[in-house]
PDB file of C-alpha atoms in Angstrom:
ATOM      1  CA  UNK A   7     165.551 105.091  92.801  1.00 86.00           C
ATOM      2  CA  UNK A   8     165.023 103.959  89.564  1.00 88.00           C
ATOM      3  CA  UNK A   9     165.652 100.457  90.928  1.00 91.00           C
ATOM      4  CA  UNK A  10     162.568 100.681  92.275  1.00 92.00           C
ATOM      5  CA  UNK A  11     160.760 102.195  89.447  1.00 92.00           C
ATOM      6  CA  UNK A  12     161.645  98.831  87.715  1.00 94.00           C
ATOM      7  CA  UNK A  13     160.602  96.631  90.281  1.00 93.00           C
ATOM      8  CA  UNK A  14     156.805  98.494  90.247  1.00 92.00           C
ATOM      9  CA  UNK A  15     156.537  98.084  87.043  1.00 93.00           C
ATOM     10  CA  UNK A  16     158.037  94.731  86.398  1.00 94.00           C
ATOM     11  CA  UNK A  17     155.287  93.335  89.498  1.00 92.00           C
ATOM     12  CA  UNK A  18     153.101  95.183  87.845  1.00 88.00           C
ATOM     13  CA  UNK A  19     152.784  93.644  84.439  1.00 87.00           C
ATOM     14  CA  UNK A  20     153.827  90.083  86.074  1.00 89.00           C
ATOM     15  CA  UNK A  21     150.920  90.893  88.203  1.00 85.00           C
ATOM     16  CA  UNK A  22     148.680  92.050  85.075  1.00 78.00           C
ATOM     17  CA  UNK A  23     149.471  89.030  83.040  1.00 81.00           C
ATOM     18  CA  UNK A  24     149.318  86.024  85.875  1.00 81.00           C
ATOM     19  CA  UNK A  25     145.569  87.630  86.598  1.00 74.00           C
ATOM     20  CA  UNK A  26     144.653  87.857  82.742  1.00 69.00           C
ATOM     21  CA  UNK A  27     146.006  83.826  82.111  1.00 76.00           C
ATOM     22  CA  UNK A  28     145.131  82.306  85.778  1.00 73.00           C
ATOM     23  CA  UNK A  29     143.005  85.043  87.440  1.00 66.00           C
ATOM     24  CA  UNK A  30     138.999  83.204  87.293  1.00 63.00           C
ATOM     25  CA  UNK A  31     141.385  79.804  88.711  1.00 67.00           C
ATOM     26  CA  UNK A  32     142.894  81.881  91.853  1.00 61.00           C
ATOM     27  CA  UNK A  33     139.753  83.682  92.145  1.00 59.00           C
ATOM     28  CA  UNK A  34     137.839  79.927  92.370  1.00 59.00           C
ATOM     29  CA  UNK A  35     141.035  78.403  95.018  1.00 60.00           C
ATOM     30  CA  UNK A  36     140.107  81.913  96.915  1.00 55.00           C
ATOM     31  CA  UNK A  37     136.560  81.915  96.869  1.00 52.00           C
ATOM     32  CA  UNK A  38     136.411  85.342  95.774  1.00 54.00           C
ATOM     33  CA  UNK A  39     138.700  86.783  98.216  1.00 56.00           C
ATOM     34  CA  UNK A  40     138.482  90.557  98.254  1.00 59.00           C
ATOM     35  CA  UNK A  41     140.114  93.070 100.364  1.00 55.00           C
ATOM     36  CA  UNK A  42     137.890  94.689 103.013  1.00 61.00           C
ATOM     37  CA  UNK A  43     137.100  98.701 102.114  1.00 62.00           C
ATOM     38  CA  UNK A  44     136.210 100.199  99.698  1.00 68.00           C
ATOM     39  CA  UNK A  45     136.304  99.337  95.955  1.00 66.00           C
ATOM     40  CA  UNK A  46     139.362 101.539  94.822  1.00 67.00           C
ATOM     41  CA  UNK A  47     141.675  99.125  96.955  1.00 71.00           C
ATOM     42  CA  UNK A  48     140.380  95.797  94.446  1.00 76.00           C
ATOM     43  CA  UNK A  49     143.232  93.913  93.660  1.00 76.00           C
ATOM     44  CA  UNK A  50     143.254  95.116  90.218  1.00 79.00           C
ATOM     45  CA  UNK A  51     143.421  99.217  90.847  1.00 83.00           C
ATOM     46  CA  UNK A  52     146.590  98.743  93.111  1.00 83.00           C
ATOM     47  CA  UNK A  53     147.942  96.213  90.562  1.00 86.00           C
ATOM     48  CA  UNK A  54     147.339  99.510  87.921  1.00 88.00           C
ATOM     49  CA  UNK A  55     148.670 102.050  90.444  1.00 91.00           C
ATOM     50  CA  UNK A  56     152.177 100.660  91.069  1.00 92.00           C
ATOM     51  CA  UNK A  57     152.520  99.797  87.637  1.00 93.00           C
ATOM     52  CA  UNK A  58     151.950 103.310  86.739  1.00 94.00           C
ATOM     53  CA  UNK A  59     154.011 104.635  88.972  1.00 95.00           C
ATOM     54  CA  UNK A  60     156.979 102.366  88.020  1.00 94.00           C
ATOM     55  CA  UNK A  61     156.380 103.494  84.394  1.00 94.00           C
ATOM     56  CA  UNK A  62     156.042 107.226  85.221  1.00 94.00           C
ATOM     57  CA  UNK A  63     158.941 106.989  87.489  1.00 94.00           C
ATOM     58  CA  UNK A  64     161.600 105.118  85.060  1.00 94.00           C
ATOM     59  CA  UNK A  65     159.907 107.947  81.992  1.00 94.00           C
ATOM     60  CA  UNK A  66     160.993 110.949  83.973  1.00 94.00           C
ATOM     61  CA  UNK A  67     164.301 109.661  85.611  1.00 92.00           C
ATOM     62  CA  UNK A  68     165.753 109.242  82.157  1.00 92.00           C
ATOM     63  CA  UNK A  69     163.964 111.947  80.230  1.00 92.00           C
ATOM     64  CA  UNK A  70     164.020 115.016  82.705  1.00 92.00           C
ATOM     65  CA  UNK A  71     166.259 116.915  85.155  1.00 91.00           C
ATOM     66  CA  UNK A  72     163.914 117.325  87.766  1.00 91.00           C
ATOM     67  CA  UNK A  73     164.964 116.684  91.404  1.00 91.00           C
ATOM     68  CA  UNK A  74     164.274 113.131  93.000  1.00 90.00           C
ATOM     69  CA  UNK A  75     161.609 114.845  95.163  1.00 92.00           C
ATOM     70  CA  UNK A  76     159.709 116.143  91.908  1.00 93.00           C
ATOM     71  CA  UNK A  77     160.011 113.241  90.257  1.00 93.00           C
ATOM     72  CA  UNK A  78     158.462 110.899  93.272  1.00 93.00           C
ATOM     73  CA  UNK A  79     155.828 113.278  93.841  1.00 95.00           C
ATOM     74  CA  UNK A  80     154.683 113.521  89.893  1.00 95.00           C
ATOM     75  CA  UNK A  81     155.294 109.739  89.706  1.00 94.00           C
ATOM     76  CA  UNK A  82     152.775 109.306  92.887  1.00 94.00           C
ATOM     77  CA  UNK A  83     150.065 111.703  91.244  1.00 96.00           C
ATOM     78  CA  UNK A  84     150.496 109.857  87.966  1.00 95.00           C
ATOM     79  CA  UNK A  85     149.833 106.477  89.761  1.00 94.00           C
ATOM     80  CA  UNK A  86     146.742 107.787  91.658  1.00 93.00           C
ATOM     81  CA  UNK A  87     145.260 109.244  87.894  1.00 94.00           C
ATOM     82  CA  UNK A  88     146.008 105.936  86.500  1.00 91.00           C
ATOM     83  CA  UNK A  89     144.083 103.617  89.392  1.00 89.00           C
ATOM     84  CA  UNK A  90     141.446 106.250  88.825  1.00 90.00           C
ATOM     85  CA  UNK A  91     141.379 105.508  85.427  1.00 90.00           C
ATOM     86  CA  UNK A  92     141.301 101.986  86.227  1.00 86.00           C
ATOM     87  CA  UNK A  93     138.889 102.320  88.755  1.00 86.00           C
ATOM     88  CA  UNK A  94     135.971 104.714  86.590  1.00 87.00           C
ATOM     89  CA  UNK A  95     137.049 102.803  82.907  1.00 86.00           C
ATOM     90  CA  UNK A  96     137.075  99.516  84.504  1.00 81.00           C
ATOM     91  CA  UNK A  97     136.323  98.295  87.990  1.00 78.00           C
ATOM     92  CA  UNK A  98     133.004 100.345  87.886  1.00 80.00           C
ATOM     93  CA  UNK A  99     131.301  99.647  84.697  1.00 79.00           C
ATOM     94  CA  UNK A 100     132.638  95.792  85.232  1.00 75.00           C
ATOM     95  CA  UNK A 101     130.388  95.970  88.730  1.00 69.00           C
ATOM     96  CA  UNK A 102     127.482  97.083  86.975  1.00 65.00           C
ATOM     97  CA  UNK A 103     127.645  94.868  83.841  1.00 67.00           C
ATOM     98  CA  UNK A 104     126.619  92.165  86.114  1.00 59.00           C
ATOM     99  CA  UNK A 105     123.492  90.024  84.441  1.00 61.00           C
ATOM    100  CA  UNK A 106     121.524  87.751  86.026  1.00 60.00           C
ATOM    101  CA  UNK A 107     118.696  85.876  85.518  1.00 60.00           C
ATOM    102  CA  UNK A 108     117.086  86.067  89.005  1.00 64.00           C
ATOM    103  CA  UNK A 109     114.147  86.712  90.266  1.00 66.00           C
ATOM    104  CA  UNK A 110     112.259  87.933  93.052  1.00 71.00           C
ATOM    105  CA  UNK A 111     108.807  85.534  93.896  1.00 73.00           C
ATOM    106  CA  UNK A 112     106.619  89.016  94.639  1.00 77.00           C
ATOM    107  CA  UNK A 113     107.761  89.725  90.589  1.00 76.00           C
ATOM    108  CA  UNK A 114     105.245  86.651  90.062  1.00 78.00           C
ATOM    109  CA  UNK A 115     102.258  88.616  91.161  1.00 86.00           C
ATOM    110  CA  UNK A 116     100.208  89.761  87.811  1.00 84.00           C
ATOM    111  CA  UNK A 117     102.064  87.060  85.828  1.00 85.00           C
ATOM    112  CA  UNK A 118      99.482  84.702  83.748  1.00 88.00           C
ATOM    113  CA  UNK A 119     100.751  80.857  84.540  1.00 88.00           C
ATOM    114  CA  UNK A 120      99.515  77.341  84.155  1.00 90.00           C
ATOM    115  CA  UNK A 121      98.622  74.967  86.465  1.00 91.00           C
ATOM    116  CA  UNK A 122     100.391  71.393  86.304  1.00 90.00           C
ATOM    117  CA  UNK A 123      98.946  70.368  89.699  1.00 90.00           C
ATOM    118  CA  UNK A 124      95.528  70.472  90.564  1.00 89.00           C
ATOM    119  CA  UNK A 125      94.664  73.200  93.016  1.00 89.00           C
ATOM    120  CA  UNK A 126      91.916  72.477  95.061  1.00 89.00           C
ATOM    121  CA  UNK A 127      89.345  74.837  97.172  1.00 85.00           C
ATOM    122  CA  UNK A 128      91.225  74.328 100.461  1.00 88.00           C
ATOM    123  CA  UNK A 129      94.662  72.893  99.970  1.00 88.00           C
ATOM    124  CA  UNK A 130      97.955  73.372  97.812  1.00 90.00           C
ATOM    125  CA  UNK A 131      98.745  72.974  93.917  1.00 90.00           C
ATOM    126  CA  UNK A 132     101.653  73.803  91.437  1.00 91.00           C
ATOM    127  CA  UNK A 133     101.417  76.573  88.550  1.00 92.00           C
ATOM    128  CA  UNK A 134     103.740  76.833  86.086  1.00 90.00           C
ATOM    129  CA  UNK A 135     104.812  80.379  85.420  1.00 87.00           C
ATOM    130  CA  UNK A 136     107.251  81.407  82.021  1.00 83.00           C
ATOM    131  CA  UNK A 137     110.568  83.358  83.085  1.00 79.00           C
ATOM    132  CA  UNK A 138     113.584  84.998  81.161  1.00 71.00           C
ATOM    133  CA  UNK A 139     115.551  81.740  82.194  1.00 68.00           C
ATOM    134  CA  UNK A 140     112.589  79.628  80.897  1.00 79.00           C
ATOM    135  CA  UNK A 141     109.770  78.028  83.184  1.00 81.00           C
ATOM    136  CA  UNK A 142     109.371  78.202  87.117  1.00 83.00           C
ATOM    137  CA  UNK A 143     106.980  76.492  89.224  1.00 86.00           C
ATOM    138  CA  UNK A 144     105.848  77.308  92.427  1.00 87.00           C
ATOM    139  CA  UNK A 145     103.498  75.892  94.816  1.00 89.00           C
ATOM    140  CA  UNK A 146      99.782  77.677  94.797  1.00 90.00           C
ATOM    141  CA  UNK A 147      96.668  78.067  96.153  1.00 90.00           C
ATOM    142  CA  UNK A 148      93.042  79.424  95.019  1.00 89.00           C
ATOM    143  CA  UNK A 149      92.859  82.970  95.964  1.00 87.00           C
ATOM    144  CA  UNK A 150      88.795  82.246  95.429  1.00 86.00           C
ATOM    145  CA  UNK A 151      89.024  78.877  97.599  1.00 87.00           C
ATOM    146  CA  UNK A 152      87.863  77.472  93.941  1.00 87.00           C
ATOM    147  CA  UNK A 153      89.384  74.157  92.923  1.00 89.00           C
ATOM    148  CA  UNK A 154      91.421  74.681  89.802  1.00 88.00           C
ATOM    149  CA  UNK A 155      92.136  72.149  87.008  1.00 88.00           C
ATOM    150  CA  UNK A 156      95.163  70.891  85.862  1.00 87.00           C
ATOM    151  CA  UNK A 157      95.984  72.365  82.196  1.00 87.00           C
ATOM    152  CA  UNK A 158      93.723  75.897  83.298  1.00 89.00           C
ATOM    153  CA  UNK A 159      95.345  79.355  83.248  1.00 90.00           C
ATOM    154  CA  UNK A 160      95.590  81.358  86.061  1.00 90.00           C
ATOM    155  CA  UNK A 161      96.837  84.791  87.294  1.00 89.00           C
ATOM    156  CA  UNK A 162      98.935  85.091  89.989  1.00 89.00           C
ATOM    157  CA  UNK A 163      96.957  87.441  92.757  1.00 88.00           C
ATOM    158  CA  UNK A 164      99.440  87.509  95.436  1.00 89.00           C
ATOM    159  CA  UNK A 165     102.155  85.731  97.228  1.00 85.00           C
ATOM    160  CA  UNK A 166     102.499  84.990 100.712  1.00 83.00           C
ATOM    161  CA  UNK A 167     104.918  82.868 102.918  1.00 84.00           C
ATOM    162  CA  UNK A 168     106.302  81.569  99.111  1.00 82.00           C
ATOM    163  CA  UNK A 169     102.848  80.137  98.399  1.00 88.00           C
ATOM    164  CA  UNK A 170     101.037  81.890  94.735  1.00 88.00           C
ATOM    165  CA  UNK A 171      97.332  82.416  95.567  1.00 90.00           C
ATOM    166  CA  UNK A 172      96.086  82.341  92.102  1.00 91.00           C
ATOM    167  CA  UNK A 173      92.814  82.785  90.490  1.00 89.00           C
ATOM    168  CA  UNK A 174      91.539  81.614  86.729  1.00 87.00           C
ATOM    169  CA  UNK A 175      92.767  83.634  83.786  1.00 83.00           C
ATOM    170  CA  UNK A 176      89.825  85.290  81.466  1.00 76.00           C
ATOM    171  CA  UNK A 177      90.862  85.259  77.664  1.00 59.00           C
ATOM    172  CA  UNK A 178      89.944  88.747  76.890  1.00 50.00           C
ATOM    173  CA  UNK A 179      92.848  90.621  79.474  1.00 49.00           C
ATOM    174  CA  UNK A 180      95.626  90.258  77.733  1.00 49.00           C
ATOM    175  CA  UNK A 181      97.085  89.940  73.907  1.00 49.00           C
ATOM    176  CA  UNK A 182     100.097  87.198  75.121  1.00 50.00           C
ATOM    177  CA  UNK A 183      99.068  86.042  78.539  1.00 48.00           C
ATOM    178  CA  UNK A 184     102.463  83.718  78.417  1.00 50.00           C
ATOM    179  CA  UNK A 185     104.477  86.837  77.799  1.00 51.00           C
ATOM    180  CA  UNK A 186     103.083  90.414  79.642  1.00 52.00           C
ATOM    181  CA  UNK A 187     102.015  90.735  83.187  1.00 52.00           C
ATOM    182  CA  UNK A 188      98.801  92.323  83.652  1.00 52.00           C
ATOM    183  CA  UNK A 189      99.600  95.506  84.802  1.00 49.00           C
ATOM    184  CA  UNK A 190      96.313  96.134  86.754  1.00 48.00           C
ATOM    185  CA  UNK A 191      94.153  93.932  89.065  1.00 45.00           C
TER     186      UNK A 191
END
């Protein structure tokens, strides 16, 4: 038995360290292949679970006189604690850790932009508008069917079918028009 408790944990740590050295390589040759179900059978949680059970097998094979039954079933429930541990330490707050700097195009609605290309009365334009990721434009239109000049500030009334129906920005709304949203129209 305690052949086996060698081979888990030898796989195990072979496992641990080809994933820490080639792991974002094989995950790009993969395309992000993940096992189907749920997130406690990731790779990296099984990897943890047969290590730990190799490890907690070989420690109480040599260091107690329990029976072989005993010791498989305290060397199972010692492998299931440590994928949990894996799982809640590391898999989770790895998940949620995620940044990005997206964004959605309804987000753009009460945003103070610029317009680089003319917007006329009837008709499309572009408007500049200032992201976390830097500057986006999008194609607009005049919410007041207004022609707007290049270089003018607008705010962003509402969005529809990806087009911004803007209307021209009044000084006095905001302290940093650039920076805040206006929070009411």
């Amino acid at each position: 038995m305690e052949t086996l408790y060698w081979t888990c944990l030898i796989i195990g740590a072979v496992y641990a360290l080809f994933s820490l050295l080639f792991g974002d390589l094989l995950g790009d040759v993969l395309g992000g292949l993940e096992l189907p179900g749920p997130d406690v059978f990731k790779p990296i949680v099984l990897a943890g679970m047969v290590t730990v059970f190799g490890g907690a097998g070989i420690l109480l094979a040599r260091y107690t006189e329990l029976s072989l039954g005993v010791e498989l079933l305290l060397s199972i429930l010692a492998a299931v604690a440590g994928a949990l541990f894996v799982f809640f330490a590391y898999v989770k707050p790895m998940e949620n850790s995620e940044v990005s700097t997206s964004y959605s195009i309804r987000e753009m609605i009460g945003r103070i932009g610029e317009v680089t290309i003319p917007v006329p009365g009837q008709g499309y334009g572009e408007v500049m508008i200032k992201v976390a990721g830097g500057n986006t434009v999008h194609i607009a239109s005049s919410f007041e069917h207004c022609p707007i000049a290049a270089g003018v500030r607008v705010v962003i009334i509402e969005e529809s079918a990806g087009v911004l129906a803007v209307a021209e920005f009044e000084q006095n709304q905001a302290a940093d028009p650039l920076e805040q949203p206006i929070k009411s129209l």
